[in-house]
Amino acid sequence: QLLFIQVKCFHEIITIGYRVYHSYELPWFRTLSWYFLLCVNYFFYGETVADYFATFVQRREQLQFLIRYHRFISFTLYLTGFCMFVLSLVKRHYRLQFYMFAWTHVTLLITVTQSHLVIQNLFEGMIWFLVPISSVICNDITAYIFGFFFGRTPLIKLSPKKTWEGFIGGFFSTVAFGFIFAYLLAQYEYFVCPVEYNSETNRFVTECAPSELFQIQNYSVPPFLQDVLGRETVNMYPFQMHSIALSTFASLIGPFGGFFASGFKRAFKIKDFADTIPGHGGIMDRFDCQYLMATFVHVYITSFIRGPNPSKLLQQLLVLQPEQQLNVYKTLKSHLTEKGILQPPLRG
């Protein structure tokens, strides 16, 4: 489904470029655009397979070759497309062709790269996908409702219907929604456990002992809120604090993805990216804020959440040669002995 959405968004943006410049009959424009999409997807999906399916790859000799030389193969494929583009240059349209070359690459950056980050977020746990995407949807709905009933002050010229009242009302509603939704999801192992591949059953599993992030903790209530809440401490999941950051981004920065899309459509004098969804435009019209949100979630996880992953490290160790595994074992044993965790061997 994610691949379908990505391809459809790419198609909608590329089609706009083709409609604008099709009268010039640029050679190979659409062919090269789809070829580069294939190359970039091959690279990113290959990286995902190498990271999360190491034990599975180890059992398949054909895959071992592809993974070992994956980046070289990816670069060769891209280089082939690059050379094809240079050979397609027409003297009368040099500038226009380079415009379209840049158009294709920016489209790839917006769609494929962000889709890859969504997959990375999913592997961290379903909760890192559901809370952000739901927060964006909640903000769209509540900002519209507040703007419809209370909107008086225009927010931005790119979107005349957006108001400050809707923007502020959407912010508070989204933070409250994210906080409650995070509490509900954090109770279930299926949503909080990282998605891992089980080589024995050849299936994805979401089974684990939940980390401290998803275990109820006792927090002291700030003095100025104690009278309001009527208590000095409160029990909650640490993830709920992170949900406030996610919801804040979804409501304050996320809408700028929509404003960017509005400006883009105004520049090309179109109402929607496509007519895929009757009455709602194209797929890209529905996901303009989601891609920006996915990038933030990935950056947030890598900056503030993710630590060393023993499971992933073990997978990497298992694909090493026996001699390399033995060297790692000796080094680790020596290190643990020096720290006093292991007893030094007795000398007879």
Short mmCIF file of C-alpha atoms in Angstrom, two decimals:
data_model
loop_
_atom_site.label_atom_id
_atom_site.label_comp_id
_atom_site.label_asym_id
_atom_site.label_seq_id
_atom_site.Cartn_x
_atom_site.Cartn_y
_atom_site.Cartn_z
CA GLN A 1 0.00 0.00 0.00
CA LEU A 2 2.81 2.37 0.86
CA LEU A 3 4.51 1.62 -2.46
CA PHE A 4 1.25 2.28 -4.29
CA ILE A 5 0.82 5.66 -2.57
CA GLN A 6 4.42 6.58 -3.33
CA VAL A 7 4.15 5.66 -7.02
CA LYS A 8 0.83 7.46 -7.36
CA CYS A 9 2.18 10.66 -5.77
CA PHE A 10 5.22 10.49 -8.05
CA HIS A 11 2.96 10.02 -11.07
CA GLU A 12 0.79 13.01 -10.14
CA ILE A 13 3.73 15.40 -9.77
CA ILE A 14 5.55 14.15 -12.89
CA THR A 15 2.33 14.41 -14.90
CA ILE A 16 2.04 18.10 -14.00
CA GLY A 17 5.51 18.68 -15.41
CA TYR A 18 4.68 16.68 -18.51
CA ARG A 19 1.48 18.66 -19.12
CA VAL A 20 3.33 21.94 -18.78
CA TYR A 21 6.18 21.02 -21.12
CA HIS A 22 4.72 18.30 -23.37
CA SER A 23 4.38 20.69 -26.33
CA TYR A 24 8.17 20.81 -26.58
CA GLU A 25 8.33 17.05 -27.27
CA LEU A 26 11.30 16.49 -24.99
CA PRO A 27 12.79 13.05 -25.73
CA TRP A 28 12.75 10.38 -23.02
CA PHE A 29 11.40 12.67 -20.29
CA ARG A 30 8.77 10.31 -18.90
CA THR A 31 10.87 7.21 -19.62
CA LEU A 32 13.83 8.57 -17.66
CA SER A 33 11.59 9.81 -14.84
CA TRP A 34 10.19 6.32 -14.26
CA TYR A 35 13.63 4.78 -14.68
CA PHE A 36 15.05 6.99 -11.93
CA LEU A 37 12.07 6.05 -9.73
CA LEU A 38 12.98 2.40 -10.21
CA CYS A 39 16.65 3.06 -9.39
CA VAL A 40 15.94 4.98 -6.19
CA ASN A 41 13.42 2.39 -4.99
CA TYR A 42 15.91 -0.40 -5.68
CA PHE A 43 18.48 1.42 -3.56
CA PHE A 44 16.22 2.15 -0.58
CA TYR A 45 14.49 -1.23 -0.48
CA GLY A 46 17.86 -2.92 -0.77
CA GLU A 47 19.10 -0.93 2.22
CA THR A 48 16.03 -2.02 4.19
CA VAL A 49 16.59 -5.69 3.32
CA ALA A 50 20.25 -5.46 4.35
CA ASP A 51 19.34 -3.84 7.68
CA TYR A 52 16.37 -5.94 8.79
CA PHE A 53 16.64 -9.27 6.93
CA ALA A 54 20.30 -10.15 7.45
CA THR A 55 19.67 -13.72 8.64
CA PHE A 56 17.27 -14.37 5.75
CA VAL A 57 19.81 -13.07 3.23
CA GLN A 58 22.49 -15.29 4.74
CA ARG A 59 20.52 -18.36 3.65
CA ARG A 60 20.18 -17.24 0.02
CA GLU A 61 23.37 -17.19 -2.04
CA GLN A 62 21.80 -15.10 -4.83
CA LEU A 63 20.72 -12.44 -2.34
CA GLN A 64 24.15 -12.42 -0.70
CA PHE A 65 25.70 -11.25 -3.97
CA LEU A 66 23.03 -8.54 -4.48
CA ILE A 67 23.36 -7.24 -0.92
CA ARG A 68 27.15 -7.32 -0.89
CA TYR A 69 27.37 -5.20 -4.04
CA HIS A 70 24.07 -3.43 -3.54
CA ARG A 71 25.38 0.13 -3.50
CA PHE A 72 27.64 -0.44 -6.49
CA ILE A 73 24.73 -1.91 -8.47
CA SER A 74 22.50 1.00 -7.43
CA PHE A 75 25.11 3.54 -8.48
CA THR A 76 25.62 1.76 -11.82
CA LEU A 77 21.88 1.83 -12.51
CA TYR A 78 21.69 5.54 -11.69
CA LEU A 79 24.78 6.28 -13.78
CA THR A 80 23.13 4.55 -16.74
CA GLY A 81 20.12 6.86 -16.43
CA PHE A 82 22.41 9.86 -16.08
CA CYS A 83 24.23 8.99 -19.30
CA MET A 84 20.90 8.43 -21.07
CA PHE A 85 19.82 11.93 -20.03
CA VAL A 86 23.03 13.49 -21.37
CA LEU A 87 22.58 11.65 -24.68
CA SER A 88 18.99 12.91 -24.91
CA LEU A 89 19.95 16.60 -24.76
CA VAL A 90 18.63 18.64 -27.67
CA LYS A 91 20.39 21.88 -28.60
CA ARG A 92 17.24 24.01 -28.67
CA HIS A 93 15.99 22.85 -25.27
CA TYR A 94 19.06 22.51 -23.04
CA ARG A 95 17.70 24.74 -20.27
CA LEU A 96 14.25 23.19 -20.33
CA GLN A 97 15.64 19.66 -20.18
CA PHE A 98 17.76 20.51 -17.16
CA TYR A 99 14.65 22.02 -15.54
CA MET A 100 12.87 18.71 -16.02
CA PHE A 101 15.88 16.74 -14.79
CA ALA A 102 15.77 18.77 -11.57
CA TRP A 103 11.96 18.37 -11.46
CA THR A 104 12.33 14.59 -11.47
CA HIS A 105 14.95 14.56 -8.72
CA VAL A 106 13.01 16.90 -6.44
CA THR A 107 9.94 14.71 -6.96
CA LEU A 108 12.00 11.66 -5.98
CA LEU A 109 13.19 13.49 -2.86
CA ILE A 110 9.62 14.36 -1.86
CA THR A 111 8.07 10.95 -2.51
CA VAL A 112 10.56 8.08 -2.41
CA THR A 113 12.88 9.35 0.31
CA GLN A 114 9.98 10.20 2.61
CA SER A 115 8.35 6.82 1.94
CA HIS A 116 11.57 5.12 2.99
CA LEU A 117 11.50 7.07 6.25
CA VAL A 118 7.91 5.93 6.86
CA ILE A 119 9.11 2.31 6.56
CA GLN A 120 11.95 3.03 8.99
CA ASN A 121 9.44 4.48 11.47
CA LEU A 122 7.21 1.42 11.13
CA PHE A 123 10.08 -0.88 12.09
CA GLU A 124 10.47 1.09 15.33
CA GLY A 125 6.91 0.16 16.28
CA MET A 126 3.41 0.76 14.93
CA ILE A 127 2.84 3.48 17.52
CA TRP A 128 5.48 5.66 15.81
CA PHE A 129 3.40 5.46 12.64
CA LEU A 130 -0.15 5.64 13.98
CA VAL A 131 0.21 8.54 16.44
CA PRO A 132 1.88 10.96 13.96
CA ILE A 133 -0.40 10.14 11.02
CA SER A 134 -3.50 10.37 13.23
CA SER A 135 -2.31 13.68 14.67
CA VAL A 136 -2.05 15.20 11.19
CA ILE A 137 -5.55 13.97 10.33
CA CYS A 138 -6.92 15.26 13.64
CA ASN A 139 -5.33 18.67 13.07
CA ASP A 140 -6.86 18.93 9.58
CA ILE A 141 -10.33 18.14 10.93
CA THR A 142 -10.26 20.25 14.09
CA ALA A 143 -8.60 23.24 12.37
CA TYR A 144 -11.41 23.16 9.80
CA ILE A 145 -14.10 22.94 12.50
CA PHE A 146 -12.67 25.79 14.59
CA GLY A 147 -12.11 27.86 11.48
CA PHE A 148 -15.64 27.23 10.23
CA PHE A 149 -17.35 28.27 13.48
CA PHE A 150 -14.94 30.84 14.91
CA GLY A 151 -12.65 31.87 12.02
CA ARG A 152 -12.31 35.60 11.49
CA THR A 153 -8.60 36.37 11.04
CA PRO A 154 -6.85 35.16 7.82
CA LEU A 155 -3.71 33.11 8.49
CA ILE A 156 -1.79 33.04 5.19
CA LYS A 157 -2.44 34.36 1.70
CA LEU A 158 -1.58 31.02 0.05
CA SER A 159 -4.66 29.49 1.71
CA PRO A 160 -7.31 32.22 2.13
CA LYS A 161 -9.69 29.88 3.98
CA LYS A 162 -7.14 29.19 6.76
CA THR A 163 -7.62 31.31 9.88
CA TRP A 164 -5.70 31.95 13.07
CA GLU A 165 -8.68 30.74 15.10
CA GLY A 166 -8.65 27.42 13.26
CA PHE A 167 -4.86 27.17 13.52
CA ILE A 168 -4.83 27.72 17.31
CA GLY A 169 -7.90 25.58 17.95
CA GLY A 170 -6.41 22.78 15.87
CA PHE A 171 -3.18 22.98 17.88
CA PHE A 172 -4.77 22.48 21.31
CA SER A 173 -7.16 19.81 20.02
CA THR A 174 -4.36 17.87 18.35
CA VAL A 175 -2.12 17.92 21.44
CA ALA A 176 -5.00 16.64 23.58
CA PHE A 177 -5.88 13.97 21.01
CA GLY A 178 -2.26 12.80 20.65
CA PHE A 179 -1.84 12.57 24.43
CA ILE A 180 -4.97 10.41 24.85
CA PHE A 181 -4.36 8.29 21.73
CA ALA A 182 -0.78 7.61 22.84
CA TYR A 183 -2.08 6.40 26.22
CA LEU A 184 -4.48 3.97 24.54
CA LEU A 185 -1.91 2.50 22.14
CA ALA A 186 0.91 2.27 24.71
CA GLN A 187 -1.06 -0.38 26.59
CA TYR A 188 -0.73 -2.94 23.79
CA GLU A 189 2.41 -4.87 22.95
CA TYR A 190 1.44 -5.10 19.29
CA PHE A 191 1.71 -1.33 18.86
CA VAL A 192 4.82 -0.58 20.95
CA CYS A 193 7.18 -3.45 20.03
CA PRO A 194 9.60 -2.95 17.14
CA VAL A 195 8.72 -4.94 14.05
CA GLU A 196 11.35 -7.67 13.60
CA TYR A 197 11.82 -10.49 11.13
CA ASN A 198 11.84 -13.99 12.65
CA SER A 199 14.07 -16.17 10.49
CA GLU A 200 12.73 -19.39 12.04
CA THR A 201 9.08 -18.74 11.14
CA ASN A 202 9.79 -16.46 8.13
CA ARG A 203 7.34 -13.94 9.58
CA PHE A 204 7.33 -10.46 11.05
CA VAL A 205 6.80 -10.44 14.80
CA THR A 206 5.88 -7.71 17.27
CA GLU A 207 6.69 -9.45 20.53
CA CYS A 208 8.93 -7.96 23.20
CA ALA A 209 9.21 -6.77 26.75
CA PRO A 210 8.05 -3.14 26.39
CA SER A 211 10.82 -0.61 27.00
CA GLU A 212 10.66 1.96 29.79
CA LEU A 213 9.12 4.32 27.26
CA PHE A 214 5.95 2.22 27.40
CA GLN A 215 5.81 1.44 31.12
CA ILE A 216 3.69 3.45 33.53
CA GLN A 217 5.78 5.95 35.51
CA ASN A 218 4.93 8.30 38.38
CA TYR A 219 5.46 12.01 37.65
CA SER A 220 5.27 15.05 39.90
CA VAL A 221 2.69 17.62 38.80
CA PRO A 222 4.03 21.19 38.43
CA PRO A 223 2.88 23.38 41.37
CA PHE A 224 0.76 25.68 39.18
CA LEU A 225 -1.25 22.69 37.93
CA GLN A 226 -1.72 20.93 41.28
CA ASP A 227 -4.76 23.04 42.20
CA VAL A 228 -6.31 22.45 38.78
CA LEU A 229 -5.79 18.68 38.80
CA GLY A 230 -6.25 18.25 42.54
CA ARG A 231 -3.22 15.96 42.89
CA GLU A 232 0.54 16.20 43.31
CA THR A 233 1.53 13.19 41.20
CA VAL A 234 0.17 11.51 38.10
CA ASN A 235 0.77 8.12 36.49
CA MET A 236 1.42 8.09 32.75
CA TYR A 237 3.53 6.54 30.01
CA PRO A 238 6.77 8.39 29.13
CA PHE A 239 5.76 8.08 25.49
CA GLN A 240 2.87 10.44 26.19
CA MET A 241 5.41 13.21 26.77
CA HIS A 242 6.91 12.47 23.36
CA SER A 243 3.42 12.48 21.86
CA ILE A 244 3.16 16.16 22.84
CA ALA A 245 6.22 16.93 20.71
CA LEU A 246 4.81 14.91 17.79
CA SER A 247 1.39 16.56 18.05
CA THR A 248 2.94 20.02 18.35
CA PHE A 249 4.87 19.49 15.13
CA ALA A 250 1.79 18.05 13.41
CA SER A 251 -0.28 21.12 14.28
CA LEU A 252 2.26 23.97 14.05
CA ILE A 253 4.71 22.88 11.33
CA GLY A 254 2.79 20.14 9.51
CA PRO A 255 0.31 22.58 7.93
CA PHE A 256 3.20 24.27 6.14
CA GLY A 257 3.44 21.15 4.00
CA GLY A 258 -0.10 21.95 2.90
CA PHE A 259 0.78 25.62 2.36
CA PHE A 260 3.75 24.54 0.25
CA ALA A 261 1.47 22.34 -1.85
CA SER A 262 -1.01 25.22 -2.22
CA GLY A 263 1.75 27.51 -3.46
CA PHE A 264 2.91 24.82 -5.87
CA LYS A 265 -0.57 24.41 -7.34
CA ARG A 266 -1.05 28.17 -7.63
CA ALA A 267 2.25 28.43 -9.50
CA PHE A 268 0.96 26.03 -12.15
CA LYS A 269 -2.63 27.30 -12.03
CA ILE A 270 -4.19 23.99 -11.05
CA LYS A 271 -6.77 23.24 -8.38
CA ASP A 272 -5.60 19.73 -7.42
CA PHE A 273 -2.68 17.45 -8.18
CA ALA A 274 -5.08 14.98 -9.85
CA ASP A 275 -8.65 13.71 -9.69
CA THR A 276 -7.90 10.27 -8.23
CA ILE A 277 -10.31 10.79 -5.32
CA PRO A 278 -13.57 12.37 -6.56
CA GLY A 279 -14.16 15.66 -4.77
CA HIS A 280 -10.84 15.53 -2.90
CA GLY A 281 -8.21 15.76 -5.64
CA GLY A 282 -5.26 13.44 -5.92
CA ILE A 283 -3.36 11.24 -3.49
CA MET A 284 -0.73 13.96 -3.11
CA ASP A 285 -3.44 16.39 -1.98
CA ARG A 286 -4.14 14.07 0.97
CA PHE A 287 -0.51 13.35 1.86
CA ASP A 288 1.15 16.76 1.49
CA CYS A 289 1.49 17.13 5.28
CA GLN A 290 2.15 13.45 5.99
CA TYR A 291 5.49 13.35 4.19
CA LEU A 292 6.81 16.28 6.22
CA MET A 293 5.58 14.57 9.38
CA ALA A 294 7.32 11.30 8.50
CA THR A 295 10.66 13.08 8.17
CA PHE A 296 10.27 14.76 11.56
CA VAL A 297 9.36 11.47 13.27
CA HIS A 298 12.44 9.76 11.82
CA VAL A 299 14.73 12.61 12.91
CA TYR A 300 13.07 12.65 16.34
CA ILE A 301 13.56 8.91 16.85
CA THR A 302 17.21 8.94 15.79
CA SER A 303 17.96 12.05 17.89
CA PHE A 304 16.08 11.38 21.13
CA ILE A 305 14.84 7.78 21.24
CA ARG A 306 16.88 5.17 19.43
CA GLY A 307 19.80 3.63 21.25
CA PRO A 308 22.03 0.66 20.41
CA ASN A 309 19.94 -2.23 19.06
CA PRO A 310 21.25 -5.60 20.40
CA SER A 311 18.98 -7.58 18.07
CA LYS A 312 20.23 -5.75 14.99
CA LEU A 313 23.84 -6.05 16.14
CA LEU A 314 23.40 -9.80 16.66
CA GLN A 315 22.03 -10.17 13.13
CA GLN A 316 25.12 -8.43 11.77
CA LEU A 317 27.40 -10.68 13.82
CA LEU A 318 25.72 -13.82 12.50
CA VAL A 319 26.54 -12.96 8.89
CA LEU A 320 30.28 -12.60 9.62
CA GLN A 321 32.81 -15.29 8.76
CA PRO A 322 33.63 -17.75 11.62
CA GLU A 323 37.11 -16.23 12.06
CA GLN A 324 35.61 -12.74 12.36
CA GLN A 325 33.01 -13.96 14.87
CA LEU A 326 35.77 -15.54 16.94
CA ASN A 327 37.76 -12.29 16.97
CA VAL A 328 34.65 -10.40 18.13
CA TYR A 329 34.11 -12.99 20.86
CA LYS A 330 37.70 -12.73 22.11
CA THR A 331 37.62 -8.92 22.09
CA LEU A 332 34.29 -8.81 23.93
CA LYS A 333 35.45 -11.40 26.48
CA SER A 334 38.64 -9.44 27.15
CA HIS A 335 36.67 -6.20 27.54
CA LEU A 336 34.18 -7.74 29.99
CA THR A 337 37.00 -9.33 31.99
CA GLU A 338 38.80 -5.98 32.32
CA LYS A 339 35.58 -4.36 33.61
CA GLY A 340 35.19 -7.13 36.19
CA ILE A 341 31.96 -8.46 34.74
CA LEU A 342 33.58 -11.81 33.89
CA GLN A 343 36.02 -13.64 36.12
CA PRO A 344 39.52 -14.06 34.61
CA PRO A 345 40.30 -17.66 33.64
CA LEU A 346 42.07 -19.72 36.32
CA ARG A 347 45.59 -20.74 35.51
CA GLY A 348 46.42 -24.34 36.29
#
